[in-house]
Coordinates of C-alpha atoms and ligand atoms in Angstrom, one line a residue:
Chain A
X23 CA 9.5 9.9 -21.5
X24 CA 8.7 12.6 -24.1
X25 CA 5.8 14.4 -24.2
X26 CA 4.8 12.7 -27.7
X27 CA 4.7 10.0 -25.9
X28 CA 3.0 10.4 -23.3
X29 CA 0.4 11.9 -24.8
X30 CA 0.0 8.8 -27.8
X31 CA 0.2 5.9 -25.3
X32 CA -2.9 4.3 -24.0
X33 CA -2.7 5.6 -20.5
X34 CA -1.5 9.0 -22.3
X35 CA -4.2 9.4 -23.9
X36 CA -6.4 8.3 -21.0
X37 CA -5.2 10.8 -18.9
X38 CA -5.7 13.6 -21.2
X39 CA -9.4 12.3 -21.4
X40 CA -9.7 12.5 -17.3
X41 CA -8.2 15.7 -17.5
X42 CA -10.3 17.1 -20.3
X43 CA -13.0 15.6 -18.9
X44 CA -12.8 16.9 -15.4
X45 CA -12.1 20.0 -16.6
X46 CA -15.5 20.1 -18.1
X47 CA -17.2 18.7 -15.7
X48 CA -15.8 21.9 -13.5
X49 CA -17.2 24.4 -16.2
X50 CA -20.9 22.2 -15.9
X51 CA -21.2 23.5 -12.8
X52 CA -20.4 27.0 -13.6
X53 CA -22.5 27.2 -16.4
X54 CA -25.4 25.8 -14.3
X55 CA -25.0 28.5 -11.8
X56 CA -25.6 31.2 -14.9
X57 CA -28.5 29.1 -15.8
X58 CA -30.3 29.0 -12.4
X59 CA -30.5 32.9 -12.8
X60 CA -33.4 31.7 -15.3
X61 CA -35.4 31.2 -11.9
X62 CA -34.9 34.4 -10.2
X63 CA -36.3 36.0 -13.1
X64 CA -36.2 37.8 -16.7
X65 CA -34.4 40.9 -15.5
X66 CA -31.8 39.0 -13.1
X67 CA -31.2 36.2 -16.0
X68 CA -30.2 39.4 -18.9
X69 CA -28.2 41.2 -16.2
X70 CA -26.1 37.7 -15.7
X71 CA -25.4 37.5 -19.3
X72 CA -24.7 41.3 -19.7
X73 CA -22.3 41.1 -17.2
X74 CA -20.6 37.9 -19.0
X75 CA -20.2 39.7 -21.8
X76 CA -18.2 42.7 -20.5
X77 CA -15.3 40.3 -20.0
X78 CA -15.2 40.5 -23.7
X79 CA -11.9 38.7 -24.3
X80 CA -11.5 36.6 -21.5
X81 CA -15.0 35.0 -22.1
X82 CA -13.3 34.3 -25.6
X83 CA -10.4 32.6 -24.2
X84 CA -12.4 30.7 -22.2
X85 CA -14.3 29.5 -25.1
X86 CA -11.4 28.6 -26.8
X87 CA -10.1 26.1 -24.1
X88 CA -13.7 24.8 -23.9
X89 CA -13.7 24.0 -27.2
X90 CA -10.1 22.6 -27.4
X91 CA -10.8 20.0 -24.4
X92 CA -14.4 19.1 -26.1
X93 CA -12.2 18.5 -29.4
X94 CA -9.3 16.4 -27.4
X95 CA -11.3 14.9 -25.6
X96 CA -14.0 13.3 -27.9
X97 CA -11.1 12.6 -30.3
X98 CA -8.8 10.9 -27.9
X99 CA -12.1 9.0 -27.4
X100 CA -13.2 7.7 -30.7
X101 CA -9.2 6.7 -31.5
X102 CA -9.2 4.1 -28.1
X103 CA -12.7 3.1 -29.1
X104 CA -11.4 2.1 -33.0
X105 CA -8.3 0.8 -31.0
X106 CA -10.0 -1.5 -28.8
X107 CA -12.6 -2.4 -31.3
X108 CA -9.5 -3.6 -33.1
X109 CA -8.0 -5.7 -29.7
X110 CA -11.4 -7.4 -29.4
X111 CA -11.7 -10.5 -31.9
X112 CA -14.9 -11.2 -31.5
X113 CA -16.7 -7.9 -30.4
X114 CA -19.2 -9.7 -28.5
X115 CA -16.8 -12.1 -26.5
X116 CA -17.2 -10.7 -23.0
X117 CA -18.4 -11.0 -19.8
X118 CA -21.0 -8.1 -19.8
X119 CA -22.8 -9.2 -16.5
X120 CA -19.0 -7.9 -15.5
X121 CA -19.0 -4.9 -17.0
X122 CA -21.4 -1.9 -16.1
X123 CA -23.6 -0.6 -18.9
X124 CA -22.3 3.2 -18.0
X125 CA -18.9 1.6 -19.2
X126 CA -20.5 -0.5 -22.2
X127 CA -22.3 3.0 -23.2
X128 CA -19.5 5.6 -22.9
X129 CA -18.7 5.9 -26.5
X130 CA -22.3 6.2 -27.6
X131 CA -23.5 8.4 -24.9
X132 CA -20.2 10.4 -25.5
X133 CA -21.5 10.8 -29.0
X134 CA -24.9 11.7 -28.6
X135 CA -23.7 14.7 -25.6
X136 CA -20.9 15.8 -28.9
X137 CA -24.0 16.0 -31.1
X138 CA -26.0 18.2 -28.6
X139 CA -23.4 20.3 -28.0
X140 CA -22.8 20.9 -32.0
X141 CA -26.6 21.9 -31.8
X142 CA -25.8 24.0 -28.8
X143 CA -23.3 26.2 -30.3
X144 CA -25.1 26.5 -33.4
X145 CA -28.1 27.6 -31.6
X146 CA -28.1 29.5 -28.4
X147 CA -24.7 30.4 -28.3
X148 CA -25.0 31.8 -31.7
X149 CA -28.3 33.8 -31.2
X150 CA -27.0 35.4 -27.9
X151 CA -23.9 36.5 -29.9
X152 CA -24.9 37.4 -33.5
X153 CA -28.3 36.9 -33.9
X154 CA -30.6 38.2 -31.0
X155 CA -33.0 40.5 -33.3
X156 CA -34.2 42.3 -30.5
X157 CA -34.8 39.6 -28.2
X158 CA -33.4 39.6 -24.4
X159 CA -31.3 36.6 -23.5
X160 CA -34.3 35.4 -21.5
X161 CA -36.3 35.4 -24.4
X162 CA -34.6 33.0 -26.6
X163 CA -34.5 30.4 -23.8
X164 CA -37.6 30.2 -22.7
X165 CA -39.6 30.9 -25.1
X166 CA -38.2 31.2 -29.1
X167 CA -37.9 28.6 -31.4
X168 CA -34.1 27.6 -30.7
X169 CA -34.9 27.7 -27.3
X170 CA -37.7 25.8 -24.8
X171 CA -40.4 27.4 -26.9
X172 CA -40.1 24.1 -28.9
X173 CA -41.2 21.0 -27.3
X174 CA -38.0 19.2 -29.9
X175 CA -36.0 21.2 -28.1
X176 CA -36.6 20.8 -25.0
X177 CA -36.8 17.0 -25.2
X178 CA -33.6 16.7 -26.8
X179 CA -32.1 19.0 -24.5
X180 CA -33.5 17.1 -21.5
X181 CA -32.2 13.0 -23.0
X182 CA -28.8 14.9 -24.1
X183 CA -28.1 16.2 -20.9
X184 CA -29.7 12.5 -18.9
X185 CA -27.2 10.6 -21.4
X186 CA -24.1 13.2 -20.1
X187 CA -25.4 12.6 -16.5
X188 CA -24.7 8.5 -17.7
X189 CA -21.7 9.6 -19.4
X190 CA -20.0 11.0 -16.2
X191 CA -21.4 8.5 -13.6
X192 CA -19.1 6.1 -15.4
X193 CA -16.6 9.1 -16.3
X194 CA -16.2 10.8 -12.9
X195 CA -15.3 6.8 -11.5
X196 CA -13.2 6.5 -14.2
X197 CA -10.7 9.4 -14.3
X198 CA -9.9 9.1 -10.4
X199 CA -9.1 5.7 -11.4
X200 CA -7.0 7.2 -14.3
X201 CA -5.3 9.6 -12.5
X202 CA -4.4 7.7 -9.8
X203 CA -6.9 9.1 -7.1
X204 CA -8.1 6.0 -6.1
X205 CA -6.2 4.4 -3.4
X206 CA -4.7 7.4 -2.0
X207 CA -6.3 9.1 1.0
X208 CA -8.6 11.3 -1.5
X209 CA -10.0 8.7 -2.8
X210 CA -13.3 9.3 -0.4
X211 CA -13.6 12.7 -1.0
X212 CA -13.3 12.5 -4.6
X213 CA -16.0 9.2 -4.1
X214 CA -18.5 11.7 -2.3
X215 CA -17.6 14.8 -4.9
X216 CA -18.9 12.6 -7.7
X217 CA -22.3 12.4 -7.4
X218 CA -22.6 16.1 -7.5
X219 CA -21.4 16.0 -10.6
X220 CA -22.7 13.1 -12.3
X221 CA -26.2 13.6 -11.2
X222 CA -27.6 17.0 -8.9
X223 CA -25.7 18.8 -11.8
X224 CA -27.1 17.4 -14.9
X225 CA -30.9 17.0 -12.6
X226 CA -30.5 20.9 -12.5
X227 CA -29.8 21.4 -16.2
X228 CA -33.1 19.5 -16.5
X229 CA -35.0 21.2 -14.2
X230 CA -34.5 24.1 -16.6
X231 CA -36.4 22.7 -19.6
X232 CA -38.9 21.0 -17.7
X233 CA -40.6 23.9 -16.2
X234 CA -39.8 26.4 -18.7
X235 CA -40.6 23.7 -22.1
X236 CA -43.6 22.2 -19.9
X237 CA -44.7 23.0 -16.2
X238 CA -44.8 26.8 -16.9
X239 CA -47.2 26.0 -19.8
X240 CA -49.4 24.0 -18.0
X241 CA -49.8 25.3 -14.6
Chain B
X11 CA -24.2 -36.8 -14.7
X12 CA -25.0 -36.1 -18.2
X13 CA -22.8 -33.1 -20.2
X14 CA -24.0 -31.6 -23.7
X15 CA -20.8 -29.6 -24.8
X16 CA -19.8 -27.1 -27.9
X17 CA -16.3 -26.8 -28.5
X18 CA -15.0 -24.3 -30.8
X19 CA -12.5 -26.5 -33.1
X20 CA -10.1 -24.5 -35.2
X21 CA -6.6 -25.7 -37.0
X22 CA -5.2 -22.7 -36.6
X23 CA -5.1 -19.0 -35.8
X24 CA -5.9 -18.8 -40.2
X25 CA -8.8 -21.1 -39.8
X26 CA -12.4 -20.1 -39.5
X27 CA -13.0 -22.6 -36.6
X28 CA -16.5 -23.8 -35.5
X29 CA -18.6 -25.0 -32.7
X30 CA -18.7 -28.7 -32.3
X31 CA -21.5 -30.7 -30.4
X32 CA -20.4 -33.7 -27.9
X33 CA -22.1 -35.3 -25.4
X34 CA -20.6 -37.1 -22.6
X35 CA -23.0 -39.7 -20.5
X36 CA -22.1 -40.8 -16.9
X37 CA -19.2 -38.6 -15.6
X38 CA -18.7 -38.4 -12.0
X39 CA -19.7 -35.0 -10.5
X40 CA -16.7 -34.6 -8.6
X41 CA -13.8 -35.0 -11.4
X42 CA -12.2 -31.8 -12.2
X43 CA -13.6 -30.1 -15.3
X44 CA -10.0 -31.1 -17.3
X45 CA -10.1 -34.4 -16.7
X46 CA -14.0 -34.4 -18.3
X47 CA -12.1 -32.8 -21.3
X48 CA -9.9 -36.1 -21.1
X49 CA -12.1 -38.5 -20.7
X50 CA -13.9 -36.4 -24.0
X51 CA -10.2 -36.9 -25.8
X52 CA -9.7 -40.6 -24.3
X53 CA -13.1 -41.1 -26.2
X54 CA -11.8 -39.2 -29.5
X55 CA -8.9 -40.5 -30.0
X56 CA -10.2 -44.0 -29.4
X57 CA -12.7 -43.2 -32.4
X58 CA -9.8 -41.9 -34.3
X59 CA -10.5 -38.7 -34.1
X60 CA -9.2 -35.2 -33.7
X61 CA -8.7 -34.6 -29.9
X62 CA -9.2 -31.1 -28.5
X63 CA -6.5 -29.1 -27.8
X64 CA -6.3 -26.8 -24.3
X65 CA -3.3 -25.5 -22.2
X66 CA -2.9 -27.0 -19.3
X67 CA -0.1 -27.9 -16.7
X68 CA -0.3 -27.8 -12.8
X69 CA -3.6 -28.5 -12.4
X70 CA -3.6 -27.0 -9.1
X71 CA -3.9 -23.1 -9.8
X72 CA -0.7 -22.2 -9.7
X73 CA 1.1 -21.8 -13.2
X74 CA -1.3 -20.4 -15.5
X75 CA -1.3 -22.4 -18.0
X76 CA -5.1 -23.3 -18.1
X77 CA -7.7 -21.3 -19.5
X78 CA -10.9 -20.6 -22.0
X79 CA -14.1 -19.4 -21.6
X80 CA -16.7 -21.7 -20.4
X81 CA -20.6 -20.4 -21.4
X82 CA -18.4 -16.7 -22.0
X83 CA -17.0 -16.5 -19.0
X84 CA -13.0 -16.7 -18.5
X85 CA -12.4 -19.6 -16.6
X86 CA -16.1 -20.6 -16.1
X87 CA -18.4 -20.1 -13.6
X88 CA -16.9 -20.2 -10.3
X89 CA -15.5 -17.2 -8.8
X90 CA -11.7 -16.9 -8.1
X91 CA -11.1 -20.7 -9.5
X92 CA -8.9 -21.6 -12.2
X93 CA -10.6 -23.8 -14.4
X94 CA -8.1 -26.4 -13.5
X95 CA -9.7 -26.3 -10.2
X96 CA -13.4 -26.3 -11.4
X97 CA -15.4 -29.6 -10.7
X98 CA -18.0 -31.0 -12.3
X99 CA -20.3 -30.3 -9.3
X100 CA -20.5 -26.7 -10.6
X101 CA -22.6 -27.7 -13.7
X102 CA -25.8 -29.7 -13.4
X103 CA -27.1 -32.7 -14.8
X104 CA -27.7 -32.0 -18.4
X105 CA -26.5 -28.6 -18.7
X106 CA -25.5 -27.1 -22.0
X107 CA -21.5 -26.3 -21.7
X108 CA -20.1 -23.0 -24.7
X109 CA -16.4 -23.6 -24.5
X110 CA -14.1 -21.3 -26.7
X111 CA -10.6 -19.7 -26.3
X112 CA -9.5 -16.5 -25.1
X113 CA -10.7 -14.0 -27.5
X114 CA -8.2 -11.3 -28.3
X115 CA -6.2 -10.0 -31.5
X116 CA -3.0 -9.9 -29.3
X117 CA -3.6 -13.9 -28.4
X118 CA -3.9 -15.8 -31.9
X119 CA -5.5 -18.8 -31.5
X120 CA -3.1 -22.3 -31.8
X121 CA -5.2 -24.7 -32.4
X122 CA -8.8 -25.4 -30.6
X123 CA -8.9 -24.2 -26.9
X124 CA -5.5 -23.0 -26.7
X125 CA -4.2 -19.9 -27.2
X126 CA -0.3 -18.4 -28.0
X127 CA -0.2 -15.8 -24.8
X128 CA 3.5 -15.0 -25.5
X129 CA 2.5 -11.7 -25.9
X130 CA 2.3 -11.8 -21.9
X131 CA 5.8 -12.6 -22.0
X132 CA 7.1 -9.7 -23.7
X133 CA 5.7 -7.4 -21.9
X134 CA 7.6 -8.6 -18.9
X135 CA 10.6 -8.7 -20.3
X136 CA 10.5 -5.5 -21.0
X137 CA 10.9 -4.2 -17.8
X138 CA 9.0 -6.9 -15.3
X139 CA 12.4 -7.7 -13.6
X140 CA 14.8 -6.0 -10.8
X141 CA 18.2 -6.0 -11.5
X142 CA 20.4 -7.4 -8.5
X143 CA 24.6 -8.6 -8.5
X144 CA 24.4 -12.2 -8.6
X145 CA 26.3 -14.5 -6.7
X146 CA 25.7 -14.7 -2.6
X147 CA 22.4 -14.7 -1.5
X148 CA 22.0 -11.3 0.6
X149 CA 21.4 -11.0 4.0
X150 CA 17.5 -11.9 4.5
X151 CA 17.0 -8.4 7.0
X152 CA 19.3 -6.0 5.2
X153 CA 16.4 -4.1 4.3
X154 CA 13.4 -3.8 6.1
X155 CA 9.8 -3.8 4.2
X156 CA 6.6 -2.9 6.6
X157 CA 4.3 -5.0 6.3
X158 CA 1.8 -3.8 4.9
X159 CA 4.0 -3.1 1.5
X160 CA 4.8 -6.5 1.8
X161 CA 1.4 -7.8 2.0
X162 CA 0.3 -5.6 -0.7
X163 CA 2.8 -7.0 -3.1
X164 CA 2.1 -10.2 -2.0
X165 CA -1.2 -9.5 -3.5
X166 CA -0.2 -7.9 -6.3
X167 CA 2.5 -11.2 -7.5
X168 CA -0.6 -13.7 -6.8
X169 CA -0.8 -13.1 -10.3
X170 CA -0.6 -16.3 -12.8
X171 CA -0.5 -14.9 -15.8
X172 CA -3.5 -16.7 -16.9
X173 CA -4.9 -14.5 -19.6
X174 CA -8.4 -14.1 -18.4
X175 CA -8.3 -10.8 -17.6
X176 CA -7.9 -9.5 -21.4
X177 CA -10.9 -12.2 -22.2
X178 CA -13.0 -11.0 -20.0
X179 CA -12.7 -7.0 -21.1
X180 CA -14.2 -5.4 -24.1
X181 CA -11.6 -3.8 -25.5
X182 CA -9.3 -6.9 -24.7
X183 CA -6.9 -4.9 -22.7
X184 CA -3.4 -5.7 -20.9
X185 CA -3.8 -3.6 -18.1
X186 CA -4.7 -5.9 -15.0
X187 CA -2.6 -7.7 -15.6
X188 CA 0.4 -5.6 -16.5
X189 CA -0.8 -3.2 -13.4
X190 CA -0.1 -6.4 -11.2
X191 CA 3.2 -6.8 -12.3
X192 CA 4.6 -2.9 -11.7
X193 CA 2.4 -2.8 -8.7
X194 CA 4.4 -5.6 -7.7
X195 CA 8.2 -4.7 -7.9
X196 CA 7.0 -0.7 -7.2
X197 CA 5.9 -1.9 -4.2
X198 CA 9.2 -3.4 -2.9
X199 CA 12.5 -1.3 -2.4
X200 CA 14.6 -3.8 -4.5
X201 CA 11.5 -2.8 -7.4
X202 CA 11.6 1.0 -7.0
X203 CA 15.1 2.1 -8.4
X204 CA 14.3 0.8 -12.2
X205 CA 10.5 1.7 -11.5
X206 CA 10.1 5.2 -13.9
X207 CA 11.7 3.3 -16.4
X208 CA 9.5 -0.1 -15.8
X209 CA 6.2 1.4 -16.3
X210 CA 6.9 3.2 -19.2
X211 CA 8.5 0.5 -21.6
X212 CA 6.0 -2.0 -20.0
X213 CA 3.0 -0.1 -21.2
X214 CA 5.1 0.8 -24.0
X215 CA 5.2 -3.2 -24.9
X216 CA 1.4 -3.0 -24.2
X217 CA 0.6 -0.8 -26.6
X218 CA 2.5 -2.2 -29.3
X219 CA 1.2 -6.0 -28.9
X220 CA -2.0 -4.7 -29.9
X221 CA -3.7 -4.8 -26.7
X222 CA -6.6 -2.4 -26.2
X223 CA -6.9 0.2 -24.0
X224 CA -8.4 0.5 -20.0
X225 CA -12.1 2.2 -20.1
X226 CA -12.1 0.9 -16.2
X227 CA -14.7 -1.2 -16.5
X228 CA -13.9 -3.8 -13.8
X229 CA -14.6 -6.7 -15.7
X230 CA -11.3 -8.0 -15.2
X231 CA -10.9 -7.8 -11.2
X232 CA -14.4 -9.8 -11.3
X233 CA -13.6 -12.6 -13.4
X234 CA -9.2 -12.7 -12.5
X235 CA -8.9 -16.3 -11.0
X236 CA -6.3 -14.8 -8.2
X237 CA -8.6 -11.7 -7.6
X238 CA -6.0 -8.7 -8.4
X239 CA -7.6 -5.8 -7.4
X240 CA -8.3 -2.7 -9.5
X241 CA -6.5 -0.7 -7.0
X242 CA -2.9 -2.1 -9.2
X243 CA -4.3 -0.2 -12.1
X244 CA -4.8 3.1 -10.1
X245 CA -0.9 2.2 -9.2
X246 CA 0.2 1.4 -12.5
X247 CA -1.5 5.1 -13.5
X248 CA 0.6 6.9 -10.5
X249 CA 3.3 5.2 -11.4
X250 CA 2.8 6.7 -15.3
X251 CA 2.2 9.9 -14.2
X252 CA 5.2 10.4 -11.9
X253 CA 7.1 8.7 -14.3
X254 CA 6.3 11.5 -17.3
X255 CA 6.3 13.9 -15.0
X256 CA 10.0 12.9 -14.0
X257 CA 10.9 12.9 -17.5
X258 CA 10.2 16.4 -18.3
X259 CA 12.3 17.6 -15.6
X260 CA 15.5 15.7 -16.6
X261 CA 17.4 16.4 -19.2
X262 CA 17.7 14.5 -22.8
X263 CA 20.6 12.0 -22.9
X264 CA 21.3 12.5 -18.7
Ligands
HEM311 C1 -19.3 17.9 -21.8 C2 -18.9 16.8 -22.3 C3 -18.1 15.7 -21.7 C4 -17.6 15.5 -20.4 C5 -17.8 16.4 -19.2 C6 -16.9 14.2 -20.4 C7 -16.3 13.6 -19.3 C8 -15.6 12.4 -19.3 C9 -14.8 11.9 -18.3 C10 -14.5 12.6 -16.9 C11 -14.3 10.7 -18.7 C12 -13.4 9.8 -17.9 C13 -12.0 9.7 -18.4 C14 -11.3 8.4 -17.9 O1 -11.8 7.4 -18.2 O2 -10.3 8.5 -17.3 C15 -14.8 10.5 -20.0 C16 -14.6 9.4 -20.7 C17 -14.9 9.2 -22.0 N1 -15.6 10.1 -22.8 FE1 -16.3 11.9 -22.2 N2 -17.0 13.7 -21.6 C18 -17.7 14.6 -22.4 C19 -18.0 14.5 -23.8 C20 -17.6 13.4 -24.5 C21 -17.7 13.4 -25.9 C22 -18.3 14.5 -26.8 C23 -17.2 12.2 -26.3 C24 -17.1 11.5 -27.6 C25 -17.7 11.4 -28.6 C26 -16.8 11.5 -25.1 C27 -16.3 10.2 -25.1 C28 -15.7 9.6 -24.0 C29 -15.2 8.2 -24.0 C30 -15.2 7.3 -25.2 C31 -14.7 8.0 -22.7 C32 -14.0 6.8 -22.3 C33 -14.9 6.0 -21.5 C34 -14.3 5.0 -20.7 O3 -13.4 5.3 -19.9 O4 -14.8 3.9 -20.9 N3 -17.0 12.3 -24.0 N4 -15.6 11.5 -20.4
SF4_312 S1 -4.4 -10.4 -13.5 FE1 -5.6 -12.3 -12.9 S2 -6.7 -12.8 -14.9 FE2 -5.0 -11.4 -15.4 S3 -3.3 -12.7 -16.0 FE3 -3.1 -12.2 -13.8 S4 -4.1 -13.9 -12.7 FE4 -4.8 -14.0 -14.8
FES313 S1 -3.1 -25.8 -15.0 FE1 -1.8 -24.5 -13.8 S2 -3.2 -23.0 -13.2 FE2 -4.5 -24.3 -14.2

């Protein structure tokens, strides 16, 4: 089979979706492990992100793949979901007591986490890079206006990040399905890995705008 | 008991088609849900009309031949039955019964009820075979399968080829139902020689039919009359990816 394709067929492109997909899911749980510095404290948090950006280059390589699975994945997505849109006579001719609304959902919430992530860049990633006008890292999360200092923000940032917690609780099941995980003797290991990553994960992304957009406010 | 049915009635896969009201009075609860249907088409003809068309042949669960939805679901109501082997006693007196055919791009609609599924036949001649010598039949324990392979296939050939499984997905895909067929043959020594080159022009086939693609959403495994199992999609994947995999590492033209 050539690598054309493998990577055009349907289970191709499914594959390069679990893979993608995975792969982000990995980096989640990096990136949450930067954030949680946000707890220890302002001086802890801007030493973290100093230290990031000595790596200088890699960081920018790193970057690069992020954005090149984000990009392969989300359009591998939309092309199945016009595809199968296409299969299905009459779109509303299934059994949906059958079929889980994660599943029903994955498109949309796939498109709404796409749409935060756009913001994402735009905003924090942008300010800590170009734009920081004298501000420390710690500054512009917790308390400017791209950051948790605006109630929009935060709310956004807490139903973006719910809807990606939705996203992979159908996701994670699905790519061990797609990559053949299931039925094999992983298959329980990978079954108790996923919650991690479908929901402690995206709860302490949450936790991040809750206290720092609300609770620290109010208390 | 007392039936109120709508049929969808359409000339032919060009047609618009509707939903038709019937009612039929007095049928015994314990006639199989076809043989309502005939005593519907007994009753049309008689009035000169149109009788509705459905596939059907066995009527004992075995072929595949039967097949629509009943109130949206493939193959109505009861789990792991055919509708062939649907009674009556499933429904109550005076219920309201949707019927409507298979609903999928890849299965146009013949006339009524019954739909042209020969895109299920394609895709297994495309590689759903093993290719053996003909003439004696071979020694029975030549080669020795443990059990557990074979009981596994077993599973994996109770499939009919009934259809329901792409009715009853959203994106109308192939996949249960071709994963049954590779997970099949893989299973089985006499399957695995041609197996690289079986799952890749089998999902190949898929693909081109117009089928949609697998978002895993289970709907099939739940409604499939013969109960395949999603674990023959997981196989059908492994399969995929060993077989790609394989194909980088030979040469073109080996
Ligand atoms: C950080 C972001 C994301 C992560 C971690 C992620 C993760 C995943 C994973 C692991 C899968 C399972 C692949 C499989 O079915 O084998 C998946 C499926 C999918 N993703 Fe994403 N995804 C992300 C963003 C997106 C975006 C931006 C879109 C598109 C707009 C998207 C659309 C989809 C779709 C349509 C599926 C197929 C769902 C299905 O199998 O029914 N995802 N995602
Ligand atoms: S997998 Fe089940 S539902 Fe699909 S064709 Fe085979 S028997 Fe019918
Ligand atoms: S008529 Fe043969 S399976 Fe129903």
């Amino acid at each position: 089979m050539s690598i054309i394709k493998l990577l055009t067929s349907s289970v191709g492109r499914k594959i390069l979706m679990a893979i993608t997909g995975l792969l982000l899911a990995f980096f989640m749980a990096f990136h949450l492990f930067g954030n949680l510095f946000l707890f220890v404290g302002e001086e802890a948090f801007n030493a973290y992100v100093n230290k990031l950006h000595q790596l200088g280059f890699l960081i920018r390589i790193a970057e690069f793949f992020l954005v090149l699975f984000v990009g392969s994945h989300a359009y591998s997505g939309i092309l199945l979901w016009i595809k199968n849109r296409k299969a299905k006579k009459v779109v509303s001719s299934y059994s949906k007591e059958n079929t889980p609304s994660a599943a029903r959902s994955a498109a949309f919430t796939g498109s709404i986490v796409f749409v935060f992530l756009a913001t994402h860049w735009s905003t924090f990633w942008y300010k800590f890079n170009f734009d920081l006008q004298g501000m420390s890292y710690y500054y512009v999360v917790t308390e400017s206006s791209v950051g948790f200092g605006s109630p929009a923000v935060s709310i956004f940032y807490i139903i973006a990040i719910a809807l990606l917690g939705y996203h992979l609780k159908h996701g994670i099941a699905s790519a061990g399905q797609t990559l053949g995980i299931v039925g094999t003797k992983y298959e329980s290991i990978y079954d108790n890995l996923a919650a991690i990553f479908w929901f402690w994960i995206p709860l302490g992304f949450i936790s991040i705008p809750v206290w720092f957009g609300f609770l620290v406010r109010i208390i | 008991m007392n039936v109120n049915l709508k049929i969808w009635r359409q000339g032919s896969d060009s047609d618009k088609g509707t939903l038709k009201a019937y009612r039929l009075e007095n049928i015994d609860p314990n006639i199989s849900f076809l043989e309502m249907l005939d005593i519907l088409n007994i009753k049309l003809v008689k009035e000169k009309k149109d009788p509705v068309a459905f596939d059907h042949d066995c009527r004992e669960g075995i072929c595949g031949s039967c097949g629509f939805m009943i109130n949206g679901r493939p193959h109505g109501p009861q789990k792991a039955t055919t509708v062939c082997q649907l009674h009556m006693r499933a429904f109550n007196n005076e219920d309201d019964i949707l019927l409507e055919p298979f609903r999928a791009e890849s299965f146009p609609v013949i006339k009524d009820l019954s739909v042209d599924r020969k895109s299920f036949d394609r895709i297994i001649s495309s590689g759903g075979y093993v290719s053996t010598n003909t003439g004696e039949a071979p020694e029975a324990n030549s080669i020795s399968i443990e059990k557990e392979y074979a009981d596994e296939a077993f599973l994996s050939s109770a499939c009919i080829g009934c259809g329901a499984c792409v009715a009853a997905c959203k994106n109308s895909s192939a996949m249960l139902f071709t994963s049954a067929k590779v997970s099949h043959l893989s299973l089985l020594p006499q399957g695995q020689k041609e197996g690289k080159d079986r799952v890749a022009k089998m999902v190949a086939t898929m693909d081109e039919e117009g089928f949609g693609s697998c978002t895993n959403t289970g709907a099939c495994s739940a409604e499939c009359p013969k109960e395949i199992g999603q674990i023959n999609i997981a196989r059908l994947n492994q399969e995929y990816i060993s077989s790609s995999l394989s194909g980088f590492l030979k040469k073109k033209d080996g």
